[in-house]
Short mmCIF file of C-alpha atoms in Angstrom, two decimals:
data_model
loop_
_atom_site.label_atom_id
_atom_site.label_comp_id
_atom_site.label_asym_id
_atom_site.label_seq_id
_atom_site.Cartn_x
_atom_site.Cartn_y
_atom_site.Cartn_z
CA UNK A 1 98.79 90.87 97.64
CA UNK A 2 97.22 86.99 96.91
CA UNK A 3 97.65 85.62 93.59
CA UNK A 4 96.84 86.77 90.66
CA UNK A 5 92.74 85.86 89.97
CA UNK A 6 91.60 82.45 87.67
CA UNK A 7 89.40 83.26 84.57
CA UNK A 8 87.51 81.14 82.35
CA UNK A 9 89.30 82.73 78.83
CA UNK A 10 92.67 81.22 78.85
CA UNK A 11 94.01 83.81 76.87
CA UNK A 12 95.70 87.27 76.91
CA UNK A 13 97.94 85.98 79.93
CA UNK A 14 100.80 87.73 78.63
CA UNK A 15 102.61 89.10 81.70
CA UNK A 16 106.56 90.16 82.95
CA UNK A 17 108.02 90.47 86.17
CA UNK A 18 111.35 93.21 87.02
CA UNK A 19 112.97 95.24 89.63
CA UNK A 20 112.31 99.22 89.15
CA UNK A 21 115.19 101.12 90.35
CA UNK A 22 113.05 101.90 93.45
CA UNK A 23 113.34 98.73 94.51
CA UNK A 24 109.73 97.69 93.41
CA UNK A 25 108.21 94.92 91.87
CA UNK A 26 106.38 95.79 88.43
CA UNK A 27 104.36 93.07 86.75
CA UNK A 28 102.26 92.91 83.45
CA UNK A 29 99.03 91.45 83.18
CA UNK A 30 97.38 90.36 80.45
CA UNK A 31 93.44 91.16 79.71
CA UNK A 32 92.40 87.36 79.89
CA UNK A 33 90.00 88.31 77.00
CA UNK A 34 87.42 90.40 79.44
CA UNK A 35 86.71 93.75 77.76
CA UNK A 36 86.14 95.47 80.92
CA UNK A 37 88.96 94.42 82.88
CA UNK A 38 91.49 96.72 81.35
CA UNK A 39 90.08 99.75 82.41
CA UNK A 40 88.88 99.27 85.76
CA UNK A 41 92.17 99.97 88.37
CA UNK A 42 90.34 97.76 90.83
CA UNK A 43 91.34 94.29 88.84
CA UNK A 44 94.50 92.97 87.93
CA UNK A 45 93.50 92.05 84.44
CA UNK A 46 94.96 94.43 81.49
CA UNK A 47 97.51 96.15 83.80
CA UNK A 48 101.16 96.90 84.88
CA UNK A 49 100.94 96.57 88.58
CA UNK A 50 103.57 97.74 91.37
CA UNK A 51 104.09 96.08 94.41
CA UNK A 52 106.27 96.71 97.72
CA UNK A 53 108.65 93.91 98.09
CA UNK A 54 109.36 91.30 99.76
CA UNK A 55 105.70 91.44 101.10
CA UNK A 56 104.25 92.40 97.76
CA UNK A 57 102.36 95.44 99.51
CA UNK A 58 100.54 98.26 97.35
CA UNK A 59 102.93 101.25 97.66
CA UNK A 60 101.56 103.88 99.92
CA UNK A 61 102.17 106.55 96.59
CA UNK A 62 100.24 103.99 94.32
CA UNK A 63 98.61 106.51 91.31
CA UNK A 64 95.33 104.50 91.84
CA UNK A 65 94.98 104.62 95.95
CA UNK A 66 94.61 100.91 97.46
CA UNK A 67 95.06 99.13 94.34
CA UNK A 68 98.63 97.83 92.93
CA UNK A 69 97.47 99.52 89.65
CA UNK A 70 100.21 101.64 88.44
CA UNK A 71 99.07 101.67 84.51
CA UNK A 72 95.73 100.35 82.94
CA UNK A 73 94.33 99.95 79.63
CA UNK A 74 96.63 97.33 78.07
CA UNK A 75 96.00 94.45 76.25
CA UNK A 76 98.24 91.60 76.98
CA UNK A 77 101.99 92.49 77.21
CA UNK A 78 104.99 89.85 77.05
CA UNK A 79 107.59 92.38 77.49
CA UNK A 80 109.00 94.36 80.10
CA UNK A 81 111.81 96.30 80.83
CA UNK A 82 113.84 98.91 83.05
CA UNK A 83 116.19 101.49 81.30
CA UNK A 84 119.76 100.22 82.82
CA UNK A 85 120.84 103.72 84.05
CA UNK A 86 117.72 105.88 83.94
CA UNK A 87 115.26 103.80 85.55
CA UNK A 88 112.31 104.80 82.66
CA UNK A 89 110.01 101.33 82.13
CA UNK A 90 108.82 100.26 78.84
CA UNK A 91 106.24 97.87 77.72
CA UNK A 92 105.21 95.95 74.57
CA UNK A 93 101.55 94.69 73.59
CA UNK A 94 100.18 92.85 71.35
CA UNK A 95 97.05 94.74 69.85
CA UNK A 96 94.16 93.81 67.88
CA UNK A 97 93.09 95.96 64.66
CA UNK A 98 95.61 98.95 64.80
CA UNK A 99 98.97 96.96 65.46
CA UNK A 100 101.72 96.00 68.26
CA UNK A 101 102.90 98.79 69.83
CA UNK A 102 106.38 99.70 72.10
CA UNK A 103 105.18 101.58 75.20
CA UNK A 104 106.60 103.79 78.02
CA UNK A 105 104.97 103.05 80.56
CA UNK A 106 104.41 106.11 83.43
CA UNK A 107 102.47 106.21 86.90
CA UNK A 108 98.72 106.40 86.12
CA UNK A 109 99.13 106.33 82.50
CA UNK A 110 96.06 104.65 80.75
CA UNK A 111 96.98 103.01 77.46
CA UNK A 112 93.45 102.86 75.72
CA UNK A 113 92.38 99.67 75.74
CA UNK A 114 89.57 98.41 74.75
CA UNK A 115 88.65 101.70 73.50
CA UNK A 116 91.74 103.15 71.91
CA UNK A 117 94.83 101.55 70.20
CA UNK A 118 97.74 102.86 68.21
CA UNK A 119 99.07 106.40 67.50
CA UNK A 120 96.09 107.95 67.49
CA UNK A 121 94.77 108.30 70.88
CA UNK A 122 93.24 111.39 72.38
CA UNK A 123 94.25 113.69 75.24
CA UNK A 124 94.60 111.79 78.29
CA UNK A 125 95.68 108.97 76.95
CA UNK A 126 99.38 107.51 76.60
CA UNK A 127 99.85 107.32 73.21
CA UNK A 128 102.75 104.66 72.05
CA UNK A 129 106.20 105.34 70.89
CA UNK A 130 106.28 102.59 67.97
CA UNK A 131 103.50 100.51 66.41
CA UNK A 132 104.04 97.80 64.17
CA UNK A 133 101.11 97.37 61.86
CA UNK A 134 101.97 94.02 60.40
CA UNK A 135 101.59 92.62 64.09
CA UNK A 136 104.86 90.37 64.56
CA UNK A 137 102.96 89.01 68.32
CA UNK A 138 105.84 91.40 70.29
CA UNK A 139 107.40 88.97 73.05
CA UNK A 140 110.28 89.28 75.52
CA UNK A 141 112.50 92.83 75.29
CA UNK A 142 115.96 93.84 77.20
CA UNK A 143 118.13 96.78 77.05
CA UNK A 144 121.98 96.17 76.79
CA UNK A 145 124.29 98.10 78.84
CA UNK A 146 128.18 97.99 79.65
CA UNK A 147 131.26 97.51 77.82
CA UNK A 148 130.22 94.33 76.07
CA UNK A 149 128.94 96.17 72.73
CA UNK A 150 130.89 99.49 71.32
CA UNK A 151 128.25 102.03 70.10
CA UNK A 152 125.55 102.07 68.70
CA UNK A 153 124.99 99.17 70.37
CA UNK A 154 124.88 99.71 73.70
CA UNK A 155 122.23 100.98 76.04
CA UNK A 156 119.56 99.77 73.44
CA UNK A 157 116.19 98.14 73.75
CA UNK A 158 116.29 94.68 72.18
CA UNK A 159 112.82 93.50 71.16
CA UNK A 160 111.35 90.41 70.04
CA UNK A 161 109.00 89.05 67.83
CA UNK A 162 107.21 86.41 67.85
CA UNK A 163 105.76 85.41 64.60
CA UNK A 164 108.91 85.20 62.00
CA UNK A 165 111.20 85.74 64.72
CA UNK A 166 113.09 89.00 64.26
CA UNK A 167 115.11 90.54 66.94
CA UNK A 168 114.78 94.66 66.78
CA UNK A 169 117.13 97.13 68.36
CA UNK A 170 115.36 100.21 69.11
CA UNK A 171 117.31 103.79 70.14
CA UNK A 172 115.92 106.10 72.02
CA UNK A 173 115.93 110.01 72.19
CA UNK A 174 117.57 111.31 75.29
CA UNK A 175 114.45 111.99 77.39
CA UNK A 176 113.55 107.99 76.93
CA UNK A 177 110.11 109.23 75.25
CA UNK A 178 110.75 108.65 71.42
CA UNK A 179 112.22 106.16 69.36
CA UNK A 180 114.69 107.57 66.83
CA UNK A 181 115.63 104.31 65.27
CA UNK A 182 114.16 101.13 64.58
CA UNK A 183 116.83 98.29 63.21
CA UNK A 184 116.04 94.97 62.09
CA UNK A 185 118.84 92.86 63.96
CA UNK A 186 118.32 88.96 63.64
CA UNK A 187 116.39 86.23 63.16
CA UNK A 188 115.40 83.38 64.91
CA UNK A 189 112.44 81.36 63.30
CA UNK A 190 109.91 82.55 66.52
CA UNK A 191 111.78 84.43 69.26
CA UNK A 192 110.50 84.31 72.58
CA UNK A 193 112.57 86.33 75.05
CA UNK A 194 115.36 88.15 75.83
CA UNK A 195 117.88 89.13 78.75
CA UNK A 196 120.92 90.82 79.23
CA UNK A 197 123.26 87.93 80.89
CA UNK A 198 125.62 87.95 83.76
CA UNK A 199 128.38 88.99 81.05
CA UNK A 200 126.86 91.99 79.27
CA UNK A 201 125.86 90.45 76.59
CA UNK A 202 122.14 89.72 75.24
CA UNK A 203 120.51 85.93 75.53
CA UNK A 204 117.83 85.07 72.98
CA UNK A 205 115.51 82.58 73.86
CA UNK A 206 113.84 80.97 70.38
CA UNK A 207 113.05 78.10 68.40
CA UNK A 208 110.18 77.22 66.23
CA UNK A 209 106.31 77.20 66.41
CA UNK A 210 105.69 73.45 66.34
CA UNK A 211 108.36 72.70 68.84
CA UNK A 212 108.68 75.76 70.94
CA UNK A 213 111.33 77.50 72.28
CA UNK A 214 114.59 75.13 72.48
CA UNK A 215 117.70 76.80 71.34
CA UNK A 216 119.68 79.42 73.08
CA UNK A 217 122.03 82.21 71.93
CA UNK A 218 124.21 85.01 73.06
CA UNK A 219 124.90 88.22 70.73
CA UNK A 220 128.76 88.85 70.77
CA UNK A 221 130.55 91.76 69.49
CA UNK A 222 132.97 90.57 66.74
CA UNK A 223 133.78 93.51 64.36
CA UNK A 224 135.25 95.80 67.50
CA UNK A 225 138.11 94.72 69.26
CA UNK A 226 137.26 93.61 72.49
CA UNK A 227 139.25 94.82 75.60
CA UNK A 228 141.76 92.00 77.72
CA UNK A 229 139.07 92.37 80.42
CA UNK A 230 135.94 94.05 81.32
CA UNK A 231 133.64 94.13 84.56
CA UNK A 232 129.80 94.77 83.57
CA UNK A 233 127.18 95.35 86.44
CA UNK A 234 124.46 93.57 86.09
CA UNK A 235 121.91 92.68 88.66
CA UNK A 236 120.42 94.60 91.73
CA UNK A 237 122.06 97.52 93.35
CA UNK A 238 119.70 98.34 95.75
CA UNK A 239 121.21 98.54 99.28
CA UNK A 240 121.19 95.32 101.69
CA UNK A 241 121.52 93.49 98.33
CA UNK A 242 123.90 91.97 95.91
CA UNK A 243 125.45 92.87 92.75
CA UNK A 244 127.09 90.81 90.42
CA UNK A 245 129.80 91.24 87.65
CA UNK A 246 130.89 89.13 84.63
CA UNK A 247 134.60 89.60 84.15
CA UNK A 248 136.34 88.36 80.49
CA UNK A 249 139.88 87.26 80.64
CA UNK A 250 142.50 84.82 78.90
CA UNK A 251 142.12 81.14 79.81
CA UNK A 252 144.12 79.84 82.61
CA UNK A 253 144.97 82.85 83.66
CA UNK A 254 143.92 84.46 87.65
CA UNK A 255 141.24 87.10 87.91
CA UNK A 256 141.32 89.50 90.72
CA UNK A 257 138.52 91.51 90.57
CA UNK A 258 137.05 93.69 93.66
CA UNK A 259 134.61 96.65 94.10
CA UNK A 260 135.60 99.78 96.12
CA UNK A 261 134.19 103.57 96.53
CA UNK A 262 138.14 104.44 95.13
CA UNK A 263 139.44 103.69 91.90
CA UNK A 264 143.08 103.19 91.22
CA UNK A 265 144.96 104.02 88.05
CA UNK A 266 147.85 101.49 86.30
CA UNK A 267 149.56 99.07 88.97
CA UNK A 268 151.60 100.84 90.62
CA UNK A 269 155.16 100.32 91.78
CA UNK A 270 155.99 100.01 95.39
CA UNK A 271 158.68 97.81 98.22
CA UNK A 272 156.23 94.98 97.74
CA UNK A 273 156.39 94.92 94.26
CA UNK A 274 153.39 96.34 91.82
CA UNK A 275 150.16 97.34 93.28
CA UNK A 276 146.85 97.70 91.83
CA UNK A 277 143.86 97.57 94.25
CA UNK A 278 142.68 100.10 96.29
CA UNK A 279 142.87 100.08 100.12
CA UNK A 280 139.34 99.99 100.65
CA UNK A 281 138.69 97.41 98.16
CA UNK A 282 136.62 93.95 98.89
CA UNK A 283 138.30 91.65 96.97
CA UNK A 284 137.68 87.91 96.16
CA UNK A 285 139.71 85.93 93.87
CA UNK A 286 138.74 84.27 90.85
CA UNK A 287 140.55 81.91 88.12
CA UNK A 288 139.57 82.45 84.87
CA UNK A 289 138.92 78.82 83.23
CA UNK A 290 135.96 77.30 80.36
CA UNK A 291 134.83 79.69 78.29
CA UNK A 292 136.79 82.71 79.51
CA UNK A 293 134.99 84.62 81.86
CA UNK A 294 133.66 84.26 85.29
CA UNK A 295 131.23 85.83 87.62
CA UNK A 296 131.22 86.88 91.06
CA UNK A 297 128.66 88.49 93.69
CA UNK A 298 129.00 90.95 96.01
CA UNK A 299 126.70 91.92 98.95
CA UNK A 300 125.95 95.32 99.62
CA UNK A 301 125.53 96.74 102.99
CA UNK A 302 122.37 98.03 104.29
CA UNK A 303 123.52 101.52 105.45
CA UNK A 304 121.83 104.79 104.96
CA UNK A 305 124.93 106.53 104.39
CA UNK A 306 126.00 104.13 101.17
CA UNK A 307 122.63 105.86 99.46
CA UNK A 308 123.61 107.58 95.74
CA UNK A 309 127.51 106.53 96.61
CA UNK A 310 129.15 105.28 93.40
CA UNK A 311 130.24 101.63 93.58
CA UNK A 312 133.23 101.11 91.61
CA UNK A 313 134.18 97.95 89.85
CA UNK A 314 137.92 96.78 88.53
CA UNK A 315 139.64 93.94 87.66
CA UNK A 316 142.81 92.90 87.04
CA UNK A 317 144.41 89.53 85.26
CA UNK A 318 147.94 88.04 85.82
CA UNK A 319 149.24 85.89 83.29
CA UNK A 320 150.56 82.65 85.48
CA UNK A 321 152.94 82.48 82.90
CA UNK A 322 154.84 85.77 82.09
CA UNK A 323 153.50 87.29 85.16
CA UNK A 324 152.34 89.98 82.86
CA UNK A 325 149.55 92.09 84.61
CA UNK A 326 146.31 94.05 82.82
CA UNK A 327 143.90 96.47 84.32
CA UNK A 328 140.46 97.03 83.74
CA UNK A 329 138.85 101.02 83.94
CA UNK A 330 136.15 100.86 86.69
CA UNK A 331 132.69 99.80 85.83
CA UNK A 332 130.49 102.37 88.05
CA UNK A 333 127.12 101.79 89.64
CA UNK A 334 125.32 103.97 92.37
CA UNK A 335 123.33 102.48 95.19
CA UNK A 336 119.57 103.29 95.95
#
């Protein structure tokens, strides 16, 4: 694919990187300033692009033929991100006159720019799903998903802004293509990104604008009670891959956690004494220590027949002290 071209405006360099649930590599691109850029699918300037990985290919299906072009007409976009369980990609961008805007973003769409910006754009054109007149520089965005937040917190968009540093939850409709709520949700000075973490939870990246980005924080769930232990999926599930899950328990106590195509209820009692994993489980073995959770990766196998299975996730804890054993419900993700 080669690397991304050098231009003599070092600005509008606003760009994202993140897995599709294809498999894909998608990657904003900011305008570098060059009015023409944006709407010509031959240049990488003012784009989202979509590449064939690991050899960063253009994909034979590509909406603009021979180009990695998969969206054009943006202006320069810090934020991208991938639905957790419906695959649907959004994008923010900074504007100019009109506002910021929130933007699904669809194979071939164009997004107006230079010539169009904000709600008002005419047929053929992608016209956004939330602008923000007062133009708060939109920055990094992530959705939540798992058991880490009850509702309405989960499966949200979490958006930041730059300038003042608020952090906005946005809900969707069902289809993905409106916004039915916009919520204020924190502040953070300036906020420059955000990720859903290895545990389920959201990480903030901020700080303030004459020393930059240099604090860190995690959103956690206090006013719901939390359950003794919970398995969240959260990275790749693409087969020949890995996925890994964050598992909360009790200090000092052992995690057993494991991922099968079975699920099994309660432990159950049997000659050998209570048991709670299925027989078709791969199991490693944690203890739970620090800060009360732990991690652990899984690879998938590369095997046509695993394609759309459902990969089921539990846990278990035993106290080391009263023996006393807890069972998580399965977490469930299906391979592509």
């Amino acid at each position: 694919a080669g690397a991304m071209p050098l231009h003599p405006f070092l600005i509008h360099n606003g760009g994202r990187m993140v897995f599709g649930h294809d498999g894909r590599l998608y990657v904003s691109a900011g305008d570098h300033g060059e009015q023409l850029s944006p709407q010509d699918p031959l240049v990488w300037p003012g784009k989202v692009l979509c590449f064939d990985v690991p050899n960063l290919t253009v994909p034979a299906n590509s909406p603009f033929p021979g180009s990695p072009a998969y969206a054009v007409g943006l202006r320069n976009s810090f934020g991208l991100a991938v639905h957790p369980t419906r695959g649907w990609l959004y994008a923010s961008e900074n504007g100019y006159l009109v506002g910021d805007e929130l933007n699904r973003i669809v194979a071939g769409g164009n997004y107006g720019w230079p010539q169009f910006e904000g709600p008002g754009m005419p047929v053929g054109y992608e016209a956004p799903l939330l602008t923000l007149p007062q133009q708060p520089a939109l920055t990094g965005m992530a959705f939540s998903a798992g058991a880490a937040y009850p509702a309405p917190f989960r499966d949200c968009l979490y958006l930041c802004h730059w300038l003042g540093g608020d952090v906005r939850r946005i809900e969707f409709s069902a289809n993905g293509q409106n916004v039915v709520a916009n919520h204020f949700f924190a502040n953070h000075f300036n906020a420059f990104d955000t990720q859903l973490g290895p545990d389920g939870t959201i990480w903030v990246l901020h700080g303030q604008y004459s020393t930059g980005a240099d604090e860190l924080g995690r959103y956690v769930h206090n006013n719901a009670p939390q359950p003794l232990l919970h398995v969240a999926p959260v990275s790749g599930r693409s087969l020949g891959g890995s996925v890994t899950f964050g598992i909360t328990a009790p200090n000092g106590s052992m995690a057993i956690a494991w991922v099968s195509f079975s699920t099994f209820a309660p432990p159950q009692p049997s000659a050998y004494g209570p048991i709670a994993v299925p027989t078709d489980a791969v199991l490693p073995l944690q203890f739970v220590v620090g800060d009360e959770r732990c991690y652990f990766g899984v690879s998938l196998p590369n095997l046509p027949a695993f394609v759309g299975a459902p990969l089921n996730a539990q846990a278990l804890t035993v106290d080391l002290t009263t023996n006393a054993v807890a069972l998580t419900n399965p977490s469930t993700t299906v391979l592509r």
